[in-house]
């Protein structure tokens, strides 16, 4: 095997994507029995990694395993090895302090194995490093992949990760509710796809509340009550009420703060 520059530790979705784009030569390290034919890089185990001694290790593992895996690597790799993790929510100090050069490389994207990213240039990357040498290395690596690179510390990255949950994971859950409502009444969910796409396309970096439409934005309590009457699931009814109140709060002028009460008597 040729000299190894990068080792990607992990066998999940992000590891699969990074293996396809990180500048090699490199390997994928996994404790699972992976088939090399399914990966764009050779697959090795931890014992082999100790012999290869790569310059850089990327920990594409679950957040709760970052400490454990980096401790294991500290037993077999030099302290000068550069080690990155790929978590948006985990502080960089979860990587073993044995390593002198630690950092974070976090793609702001939900990635699924087998669904290639068509253009990494458009995928924002967040980086962070414990020292200037690592920062320079990470900046170069990230810039080679993406046109949008942000340097955020642990606290900022955690807040952005939380915001991503609201804007991505929770929105997907709302899509599922819409799918269920359509499915229950034999309505094609596809009919909603144009408005879903249009809403996403309209986001241009300005305040989303300024583009808010719908019954709650108009404080149209009659329409909102009609919607509530159609909901047979108490979970959906509560969610509808809570989100409608939130929309109303964002849309009301500051002079109308007295209207921002719990409006159970309104709808």
PDB file of C-alpha atoms in Angstrom:
ATOM      1  CA  UNK A   1       0.000   0.000   0.000  1.00  0.00           C
ATOM      2  CA  UNK A   2       1.380   3.488  -0.890  1.00  0.00           C
ATOM      3  CA  UNK A   3       2.219   6.067   1.729  1.00  0.00           C
ATOM      4  CA  UNK A   4      -0.963   7.067   3.536  1.00  0.00           C
ATOM      5  CA  UNK A   5      -1.811  10.744   3.901  1.00  0.00           C
ATOM      6  CA  UNK A   6      -5.316  10.606   5.396  1.00  0.00           C
ATOM      7  CA  UNK A   7      -7.143   7.945   7.393  1.00  0.00           C
ATOM      8  CA  UNK A   8     -10.920   8.212   7.800  1.00  0.00           C
ATOM      9  CA  UNK A   9     -12.116   6.361  10.879  1.00  0.00           C
ATOM     10  CA  UNK A  10     -15.737   5.247  10.624  1.00  0.00           C
ATOM     11  CA  UNK A  11     -18.125   3.318   8.428  1.00  0.00           C
ATOM     12  CA  UNK A  12     -21.219   5.534   8.350  1.00  0.00           C
ATOM     13  CA  UNK A  13     -22.738   8.036   5.958  1.00  0.00           C
ATOM     14  CA  UNK A  14     -20.229  10.848   6.461  1.00  0.00           C
ATOM     15  CA  UNK A  15     -17.222   8.513   6.259  1.00  0.00           C
ATOM     16  CA  UNK A  16     -18.503   7.216   2.920  1.00  0.00           C
ATOM     17  CA  UNK A  17     -18.832  10.732   1.495  1.00  0.00           C
ATOM     18  CA  UNK A  18     -15.484  11.971   2.805  1.00  0.00           C
ATOM     19  CA  UNK A  19     -13.700   8.923   1.425  1.00  0.00           C
ATOM     20  CA  UNK A  20     -14.828   9.985  -2.027  1.00  0.00           C
ATOM     21  CA  UNK A  21     -13.581  13.579  -1.878  1.00  0.00           C
ATOM     22  CA  UNK A  22     -10.674  13.994   0.546  1.00  0.00           C
ATOM     23  CA  UNK A  23      -7.337  14.320  -1.182  1.00  0.00           C
ATOM     24  CA  UNK A  24      -5.464  11.028  -0.835  1.00  0.00           C
ATOM     25  CA  UNK A  25      -3.717   8.696  -0.762  1.00  0.00           C
ATOM     26  CA  UNK A  26      -5.890   7.505   2.084  1.00  0.00           C
ATOM     27  CA  UNK A  27      -7.630   4.637   3.806  1.00  0.00           C
ATOM     28  CA  UNK A  28     -10.857   3.933   5.678  1.00  0.00           C
ATOM     29  CA  UNK A  29     -10.453   2.450   9.146  1.00  0.00           C
ATOM     30  CA  UNK A  30     -13.270   0.395  10.601  1.00  0.00           C
ATOM     31  CA  UNK A  31     -13.814  -2.222  13.252  1.00  0.00           C
ATOM     32  CA  UNK A  32     -16.614  -3.630  11.060  1.00  0.00           C
ATOM     33  CA  UNK A  33     -16.064  -6.119   8.258  1.00  0.00           C
ATOM     34  CA  UNK A  34     -16.465  -3.743   5.334  1.00  0.00           C
ATOM     35  CA  UNK A  35     -16.032  -4.758   1.720  1.00  0.00           C
ATOM     36  CA  UNK A  36     -13.429  -2.626  -0.032  1.00  0.00           C
ATOM     37  CA  UNK A  37     -15.473  -2.910  -3.225  1.00  0.00           C
ATOM     38  CA  UNK A  38     -18.141  -0.679  -1.619  1.00  0.00           C
ATOM     39  CA  UNK A  39     -15.672   2.082  -0.745  1.00  0.00           C
ATOM     40  CA  UNK A  40     -13.581   4.455  -2.857  1.00  0.00           C
ATOM     41  CA  UNK A  41     -10.546   3.875  -0.586  1.00  0.00           C
ATOM     42  CA  UNK A  42      -8.895   0.728   0.820  1.00  0.00           C
ATOM     43  CA  UNK A  43     -10.469  -0.493   4.073  1.00  0.00           C
ATOM     44  CA  UNK A  44      -8.161  -1.495   6.924  1.00  0.00           C
ATOM     45  CA  UNK A  45      -8.440  -2.288  10.629  1.00  0.00           C
ATOM     46  CA  UNK A  46      -6.892  -0.511  13.614  1.00  0.00           C
ATOM     47  CA  UNK A  47      -3.864  -2.792  13.735  1.00  0.00           C
ATOM     48  CA  UNK A  48      -2.938  -1.874  10.181  1.00  0.00           C
ATOM     49  CA  UNK A  49      -3.416   1.837  10.922  1.00  0.00           C
ATOM     50  CA  UNK A  50      -0.716   1.688  13.597  1.00  0.00           C
ATOM     51  CA  UNK A  51       1.771   0.548  10.955  1.00  0.00           C
ATOM     52  CA  UNK A  52       0.760   3.137   8.344  1.00  0.00           C
ATOM     53  CA  UNK A  53       0.984   6.188  10.636  1.00  0.00           C
ATOM     54  CA  UNK A  54      -1.028   8.663   8.524  1.00  0.00           C
ATOM     55  CA  UNK A  55      -0.367  12.398   8.784  1.00  0.00           C
ATOM     56  CA  UNK A  56      -4.066  13.152   9.327  1.00  0.00           C
ATOM     57  CA  UNK A  57      -6.929  11.214  10.899  1.00  0.00           C
ATOM     58  CA  UNK A  58     -10.571  12.198  10.422  1.00  0.00           C
ATOM     59  CA  UNK A  59     -12.939  10.816  13.053  1.00  0.00           C
ATOM     60  CA  UNK A  60     -16.228  10.278  11.206  1.00  0.00           C
ATOM     61  CA  UNK A  61     -17.747   8.393  14.137  1.00  0.00           C
ATOM     62  CA  UNK A  62     -20.821   8.970  16.339  1.00  0.00           C
ATOM     63  CA  UNK A  63     -20.420  11.870  18.762  1.00  0.00           C
ATOM     64  CA  UNK A  64     -20.419   9.618  21.816  1.00  0.00           C
ATOM     65  CA  UNK A  65     -17.484   7.607  20.445  1.00  0.00           C
ATOM     66  CA  UNK A  66     -15.110  10.488  19.642  1.00  0.00           C
ATOM     67  CA  UNK A  67     -13.365  10.313  23.029  1.00  0.00           C
ATOM     68  CA  UNK A  68     -13.146   6.537  23.074  1.00  0.00           C
ATOM     69  CA  UNK A  69     -11.797   6.255  19.524  1.00  0.00           C
ATOM     70  CA  UNK A  70      -9.266   9.064  19.925  1.00  0.00           C
ATOM     71  CA  UNK A  71      -8.001   7.469  23.149  1.00  0.00           C
ATOM     72  CA  UNK A  72      -7.498   4.229  21.252  1.00  0.00           C
ATOM     73  CA  UNK A  73      -5.634   6.042  18.495  1.00  0.00           C
ATOM     74  CA  UNK A  74      -3.435   7.752  21.094  1.00  0.00           C
ATOM     75  CA  UNK A  75      -2.057   4.319  21.963  1.00  0.00           C
ATOM     76  CA  UNK A  76      -0.769   3.631  18.466  1.00  0.00           C
ATOM     77  CA  UNK A  77      -0.171   6.967  16.667  1.00  0.00           C
ATOM     78  CA  UNK A  78       2.364   9.768  17.247  1.00  0.00           C
ATOM     79  CA  UNK A  79       1.250  12.841  19.180  1.00  0.00           C
ATOM     80  CA  UNK A  80       2.065  14.937  16.106  1.00  0.00           C
ATOM     81  CA  UNK A  81      -0.741  13.309  14.108  1.00  0.00           C
ATOM     82  CA  UNK A  82      -3.404  15.836  13.119  1.00  0.00           C
ATOM     83  CA  UNK A  83      -6.825  14.632  14.278  1.00  0.00           C
ATOM     84  CA  UNK A  84     -10.174  16.126  13.272  1.00  0.00           C
ATOM     85  CA  UNK A  85     -13.665  15.149  14.294  1.00  0.00           C
ATOM     86  CA  UNK A  86     -16.727  15.872  12.156  1.00  0.00           C
ATOM     87  CA  UNK A  87     -19.384  16.728  14.752  1.00  0.00           C
ATOM     88  CA  UNK A  88     -21.366  19.945  14.831  1.00  0.00           C
ATOM     89  CA  UNK A  89     -22.388  19.560  18.466  1.00  0.00           C
ATOM     90  CA  UNK A  90     -19.247  18.139  20.143  1.00  0.00           C
ATOM     91  CA  UNK A  91     -16.405  20.288  21.558  1.00  0.00           C
ATOM     92  CA  UNK A  92     -12.972  19.781  20.072  1.00  0.00           C
ATOM     93  CA  UNK A  93     -11.572  18.771  23.464  1.00  0.00           C
ATOM     94  CA  UNK A  94     -13.385  15.439  23.188  1.00  0.00           C
ATOM     95  CA  UNK A  95     -10.414  14.443  21.043  1.00  0.00           C
ATOM     96  CA  UNK A  96      -7.654  13.099  23.282  1.00  0.00           C
ATOM     97  CA  UNK A  97      -5.354  15.861  24.535  1.00  0.00           C
ATOM     98  CA  UNK A  98      -2.472  13.519  23.675  1.00  0.00           C
ATOM     99  CA  UNK A  99      -2.684  14.845  20.127  1.00  0.00           C
ATOM    100  CA  UNK A 100      -1.107  18.279  19.658  1.00  0.00           C
ATOM    101  CA  UNK A 101      -3.047  19.192  16.539  1.00  0.00           C
ATOM    102  CA  UNK A 102      -6.810  18.853  16.921  1.00  0.00           C
ATOM    103  CA  UNK A 103      -9.646  20.310  14.932  1.00  0.00           C
ATOM    104  CA  UNK A 104     -13.185  20.071  13.594  1.00  0.00           C
ATOM    105  CA  UNK A 105     -14.404  19.669  10.018  1.00  0.00           C
ATOM    106  CA  UNK A 106     -18.219  19.764   9.930  1.00  0.00           C
ATOM    107  CA  UNK A 107     -20.255  19.735   6.699  1.00  0.00           C
ATOM    108  CA  UNK A 108     -23.617  21.485   7.123  1.00  0.00           C
ATOM    109  CA  UNK A 109     -25.581  18.881   5.269  1.00  0.00           C
ATOM    110  CA  UNK A 110     -27.594  15.734   5.917  1.00  0.00           C
ATOM    111  CA  UNK A 111     -25.557  13.089   4.122  1.00  0.00           C
ATOM    112  CA  UNK A 112     -26.746   9.626   3.171  1.00  0.00           C
ATOM    113  CA  UNK A 113     -24.524   6.862   1.885  1.00  0.00           C
ATOM    114  CA  UNK A 114     -25.206   6.071  -1.747  1.00  0.00           C
ATOM    115  CA  UNK A 115     -26.568   9.571  -2.407  1.00  0.00           C
ATOM    116  CA  UNK A 116     -23.503  11.454  -3.669  1.00  0.00           C
ATOM    117  CA  UNK A 117     -23.097  15.180  -3.188  1.00  0.00           C
ATOM    118  CA  UNK A 118     -23.251  16.607  -6.707  1.00  0.00           C
ATOM    119  CA  UNK A 119     -21.166  19.677  -5.910  1.00  0.00           C
ATOM    120  CA  UNK A 120     -19.139  20.029  -2.732  1.00  0.00           C
ATOM    121  CA  UNK A 121     -18.301  23.597  -3.797  1.00  0.00           C
ATOM    122  CA  UNK A 122     -21.840  24.578  -2.710  1.00  0.00           C
ATOM    123  CA  UNK A 123     -21.731  22.704   0.614  1.00  0.00           C
ATOM    124  CA  UNK A 124     -20.791  24.981   3.564  1.00  0.00           C
ATOM    125  CA  UNK A 125     -18.057  23.653   5.838  1.00  0.00           C
ATOM    126  CA  UNK A 126     -17.419  24.744   9.425  1.00  0.00           C
ATOM    127  CA  UNK A 127     -13.913  24.382  10.806  1.00  0.00           C
ATOM    128  CA  UNK A 128     -12.179  24.946  14.125  1.00  0.00           C
ATOM    129  CA  UNK A 129      -8.667  24.218  15.401  1.00  0.00           C
ATOM    130  CA  UNK A 130      -6.719  24.236  18.647  1.00  0.00           C
ATOM    131  CA  UNK A 131      -3.612  25.821  17.121  1.00  0.00           C
ATOM    132  CA  UNK A 132      -2.523  27.922  14.163  1.00  0.00           C
ATOM    133  CA  UNK A 133      -0.808  25.060  12.349  1.00  0.00           C
ATOM    134  CA  UNK A 134      -3.988  22.985  12.423  1.00  0.00           C
ATOM    135  CA  UNK A 135      -6.080  25.996  11.452  1.00  0.00           C
ATOM    136  CA  UNK A 136      -3.942  26.545   8.350  1.00  0.00           C
ATOM    137  CA  UNK A 137      -4.181  22.873   7.410  1.00  0.00           C
ATOM    138  CA  UNK A 138      -7.924  22.787   7.913  1.00  0.00           C
ATOM    139  CA  UNK A 139      -8.452  26.007   5.990  1.00  0.00           C
ATOM    140  CA  UNK A 140      -6.552  24.605   3.016  1.00  0.00           C
ATOM    141  CA  UNK A 141      -8.381  21.278   3.165  1.00  0.00           C
ATOM    142  CA  UNK A 142     -11.815  22.899   3.458  1.00  0.00           C
ATOM    143  CA  UNK A 143     -11.110  25.478   0.743  1.00  0.00           C
ATOM    144  CA  UNK A 144     -10.166  22.660  -1.627  1.00  0.00           C
ATOM    145  CA  UNK A 145     -13.663  21.233  -1.145  1.00  0.00           C
ATOM    146  CA  UNK A 146     -16.017  24.171  -0.703  1.00  0.00           C
ATOM    147  CA  UNK A 147     -16.472  27.828  -1.618  1.00  0.00           C
ATOM    148  CA  UNK A 148     -18.079  28.515   1.765  1.00  0.00           C
ATOM    149  CA  UNK A 149     -15.869  27.917   4.814  1.00  0.00           C
ATOM    150  CA  UNK A 150     -16.689  29.356   8.253  1.00  0.00           C
ATOM    151  CA  UNK A 151     -14.360  29.339  11.259  1.00  0.00           C
ATOM    152  CA  UNK A 152     -16.541  28.963  14.369  1.00  0.00           C
ATOM    153  CA  UNK A 153     -15.562  28.074  17.923  1.00  0.00           C
ATOM    154  CA  UNK A 154     -17.207  25.277  19.915  1.00  0.00           C
ATOM    155  CA  UNK A 155     -19.990  27.483  21.320  1.00  0.00           C
ATOM    156  CA  UNK A 156     -20.842  29.018  17.949  1.00  0.00           C
ATOM    157  CA  UNK A 157     -20.773  25.654  16.218  1.00  0.00           C
ATOM    158  CA  UNK A 158     -23.117  24.155  18.805  1.00  0.00           C
ATOM    159  CA  UNK A 159     -25.595  26.995  18.257  1.00  0.00           C
ATOM    160  CA  UNK A 160     -25.410  26.537  14.496  1.00  0.00           C
ATOM    161  CA  UNK A 161     -25.946  22.808  14.898  1.00  0.00           C
ATOM    162  CA  UNK A 162     -29.062  23.543  16.963  1.00  0.00           C
ATOM    163  CA  UNK A 163     -30.288  25.945  14.277  1.00  0.00           C
ATOM    164  CA  UNK A 164     -29.683  23.241  11.668  1.00  0.00           C
ATOM    165  CA  UNK A 165     -31.886  20.845  13.630  1.00  0.00           C
ATOM    166  CA  UNK A 166     -34.752  23.347  13.479  1.00  0.00           C
ATOM    167  CA  UNK A 167     -34.225  24.191   9.806  1.00  0.00           C
ATOM    168  CA  UNK A 168     -33.627  20.638   8.593  1.00  0.00           C
ATOM    169  CA  UNK A 169     -34.543  17.768  10.922  1.00  0.00           C
ATOM    170  CA  UNK A 170     -37.661  19.358  12.372  1.00  0.00           C
ATOM    171  CA  UNK A 171     -38.803  20.578   8.953  1.00  0.00           C
ATOM    172  CA  UNK A 172     -38.474  17.014   7.647  1.00  0.00           C
ATOM    173  CA  UNK A 173     -40.680  15.848  10.530  1.00  0.00           C
ATOM    174  CA  UNK A 174     -43.281  18.421   9.458  1.00  0.00           C
ATOM    175  CA  UNK A 175     -43.084  17.055   5.912  1.00  0.00           C
ATOM    176  CA  UNK A 176     -43.869  13.631   7.366  1.00  0.00           C
ATOM    177  CA  UNK A 177     -46.982  15.010   9.068  1.00  0.00           C
ATOM    178  CA  UNK A 178     -48.086  16.539   5.766  1.00  0.00           C
ATOM    179  CA  UNK A 179     -47.424  13.190   4.073  1.00  0.00           C
ATOM    180  CA  UNK A 180     -49.540  11.346   6.661  1.00  0.00           C
ATOM    181  CA  UNK A 181     -52.425  13.808   6.353  1.00  0.00           C
ATOM    182  CA  UNK A 182     -52.418  13.397   2.582  1.00  0.00           C
ATOM    183  CA  UNK A 183     -52.022   9.626   2.735  1.00  0.00           C
ATOM    184  CA  UNK A 184     -54.927   9.218   5.167  1.00  0.00           C
ATOM    185  CA  UNK A 185     -57.269  10.961   2.739  1.00  0.00           C
ATOM    186  CA  UNK A 186     -55.902   9.462  -0.486  1.00  0.00           C
ATOM    187  CA  UNK A 187     -54.374  12.731  -1.671  1.00  0.00           C
ATOM    188  CA  UNK A 188     -51.097  12.628  -3.646  1.00  0.00           C
ATOM    189  CA  UNK A 189     -48.330  14.129  -1.485  1.00  0.00           C
ATOM    190  CA  UNK A 190     -46.617  15.113  -4.750  1.00  0.00           C
ATOM    191  CA  UNK A 191     -49.087  17.987  -5.061  1.00  0.00           C
ATOM    192  CA  UNK A 192     -47.221  19.734  -2.232  1.00  0.00           C
ATOM    193  CA  UNK A 193     -43.746  19.389  -3.749  1.00  0.00           C
ATOM    194  CA  UNK A 194     -43.849  22.631  -5.797  1.00  0.00           C
ATOM    195  CA  UNK A 195     -44.777  24.772  -2.773  1.00  0.00           C
ATOM    196  CA  UNK A 196     -42.184  22.973  -0.629  1.00  0.00           C
ATOM    197  CA  UNK A 197     -39.462  23.692  -3.185  1.00  0.00           C
ATOM    198  CA  UNK A 198     -40.607  27.280  -3.710  1.00  0.00           C
ATOM    199  CA  UNK A 199     -40.560  28.028   0.019  1.00  0.00           C
ATOM    200  CA  UNK A 200     -37.005  26.723   0.304  1.00  0.00           C
ATOM    201  CA  UNK A 201     -35.847  28.621  -2.792  1.00  0.00           C
ATOM    202  CA  UNK A 202     -37.201  31.901  -1.405  1.00  0.00           C
ATOM    203  CA  UNK A 203     -34.825  31.812   1.546  1.00  0.00           C
ATOM    204  CA  UNK A 204     -32.148  34.338   0.634  1.00  0.00           C
ATOM    205  CA  UNK A 205     -30.501  35.077   3.979  1.00  0.00           C
ATOM    206  CA  UNK A 206     -32.993  37.743   5.041  1.00  0.00           C
ATOM    207  CA  UNK A 207     -35.303  37.219   8.009  1.00  0.00           C
ATOM    208  CA  UNK A 208     -37.647  34.303   7.179  1.00  0.00           C
ATOM    209  CA  UNK A 209     -40.499  35.811   9.242  1.00  0.00           C
ATOM    210  CA  UNK A 210     -40.709  38.645   6.707  1.00  0.00           C
ATOM    211  CA  UNK A 211     -41.816  36.087   4.093  1.00  0.00           C
ATOM    212  CA  UNK A 212     -44.275  34.272   6.354  1.00  0.00           C
ATOM    213  CA  UNK A 213     -47.734  33.715   4.885  1.00  0.00           C
ATOM    214  CA  UNK A 214     -50.778  31.715   5.917  1.00  0.00           C
ATOM    215  CA  UNK A 215     -53.616  31.857   8.401  1.00  0.00           C
ATOM    216  CA  UNK A 216     -51.465  32.383  11.495  1.00  0.00           C
ATOM    217  CA  UNK A 217     -49.541  35.241   9.861  1.00  0.00           C
ATOM    218  CA  UNK A 218     -52.900  36.923   9.129  1.00  0.00           C
ATOM    219  CA  UNK A 219     -54.258  36.049  12.582  1.00  0.00           C
ATOM    220  CA  UNK A 220     -57.124  34.369  10.732  1.00  0.00           C
ATOM    221  CA  UNK A 221     -58.621  32.542  13.695  1.00  0.00           C
ATOM    222  CA  UNK A 222     -61.608  31.230  11.708  1.00  0.00           C
ATOM    223  CA  UNK A 223     -59.400  29.345   9.249  1.00  0.00           C
ATOM    224  CA  UNK A 224     -57.129  28.132  12.037  1.00  0.00           C
ATOM    225  CA  UNK A 225     -60.102  26.715  13.910  1.00  0.00           C
ATOM    226  CA  UNK A 226     -61.254  24.922  10.775  1.00  0.00           C
ATOM    227  CA  UNK A 227     -57.832  23.347  10.487  1.00  0.00           C
ATOM    228  CA  UNK A 228     -57.905  22.259  14.127  1.00  0.00           C
ATOM    229  CA  UNK A 229     -61.319  20.670  13.606  1.00  0.00           C
ATOM    230  CA  UNK A 230     -59.791  18.495  10.872  1.00  0.00           C
ATOM    231  CA  UNK A 231     -57.025  17.168  13.128  1.00  0.00           C
ATOM    232  CA  UNK A 232     -57.863  13.939  14.914  1.00  0.00           C
ATOM    233  CA  UNK A 233     -54.386  13.443  16.382  1.00  0.00           C
ATOM    234  CA  UNK A 234     -53.904  15.377  19.641  1.00  0.00           C
ATOM    235  CA  UNK A 235     -50.151  15.650  18.970  1.00  0.00           C
ATOM    236  CA  UNK A 236     -50.732  17.389  15.664  1.00  0.00           C
ATOM    237  CA  UNK A 237     -53.372  19.651  17.193  1.00  0.00           C
ATOM    238  CA  UNK A 238     -50.976  20.804  19.907  1.00  0.00           C
ATOM    239  CA  UNK A 239     -48.200  21.325  17.374  1.00  0.00           C
ATOM    240  CA  UNK A 240     -50.522  23.351  15.141  1.00  0.00           C
ATOM    241  CA  UNK A 241     -51.479  25.582  18.065  1.00  0.00           C
ATOM    242  CA  UNK A 242     -47.888  26.069  19.236  1.00  0.00           C
ATOM    243  CA  UNK A 243     -46.532  26.871  15.788  1.00  0.00           C
ATOM    244  CA  UNK A 244     -49.419  29.209  15.005  1.00  0.00           C
ATOM    245  CA  UNK A 245     -48.783  31.133  18.221  1.00  0.00           C
ATOM    246  CA  UNK A 246     -45.110  31.361  17.372  1.00  0.00           C
ATOM    247  CA  UNK A 247     -45.850  32.694  13.886  1.00  0.00           C
ATOM    248  CA  UNK A 248     -48.282  35.231  15.349  1.00  0.00           C
ATOM    249  CA  UNK A 249     -45.672  36.428  17.834  1.00  0.00           C
ATOM    250  CA  UNK A 250     -43.130  36.984  15.077  1.00  0.00           C
ATOM    251  CA  UNK A 251     -45.613  38.809  12.882  1.00  0.00           C
ATOM    252  CA  UNK A 252     -47.344  41.100  15.390  1.00  0.00           C
ATOM    253  CA  UNK A 253     -46.095  44.692  15.736  1.00  0.00           C
ATOM    254  CA  UNK A 254     -44.269  45.424  18.965  1.00  0.00           C
ATOM    255  CA  UNK A 255     -47.138  47.674  20.028  1.00  0.00           C
ATOM    256  CA  UNK A 256     -49.431  44.637  20.092  1.00  0.00           C
ATOM    257  CA  UNK A 257     -47.494  42.662  22.696  1.00  0.00           C
ATOM    258  CA  UNK A 258     -50.656  42.334  24.767  1.00  0.00           C
ATOM    259  CA  UNK A 259     -52.057  40.095  22.025  1.00  0.00           C
ATOM    260  CA  UNK A 260     -49.223  37.604  22.472  1.00  0.00           C
ATOM    261  CA  UNK A 261     -51.029  35.706  25.192  1.00  0.00           C
ATOM    262  CA  UNK A 262     -51.855  32.032  25.161  1.00  0.00           C
ATOM    263  CA  UNK A 263     -54.723  32.282  22.685  1.00  0.00           C
ATOM    264  CA  UNK A 264     -56.745  29.218  23.603  1.00  0.00           C
ATOM    265  CA  UNK A 265     -59.776  31.464  23.620  1.00  0.00           C
ATOM    266  CA  UNK A 266     -58.970  32.548  20.040  1.00  0.00           C
ATOM    267  CA  UNK A 267     -58.636  29.218  18.254  1.00  0.00           C
TER     268      UNK A 267
END
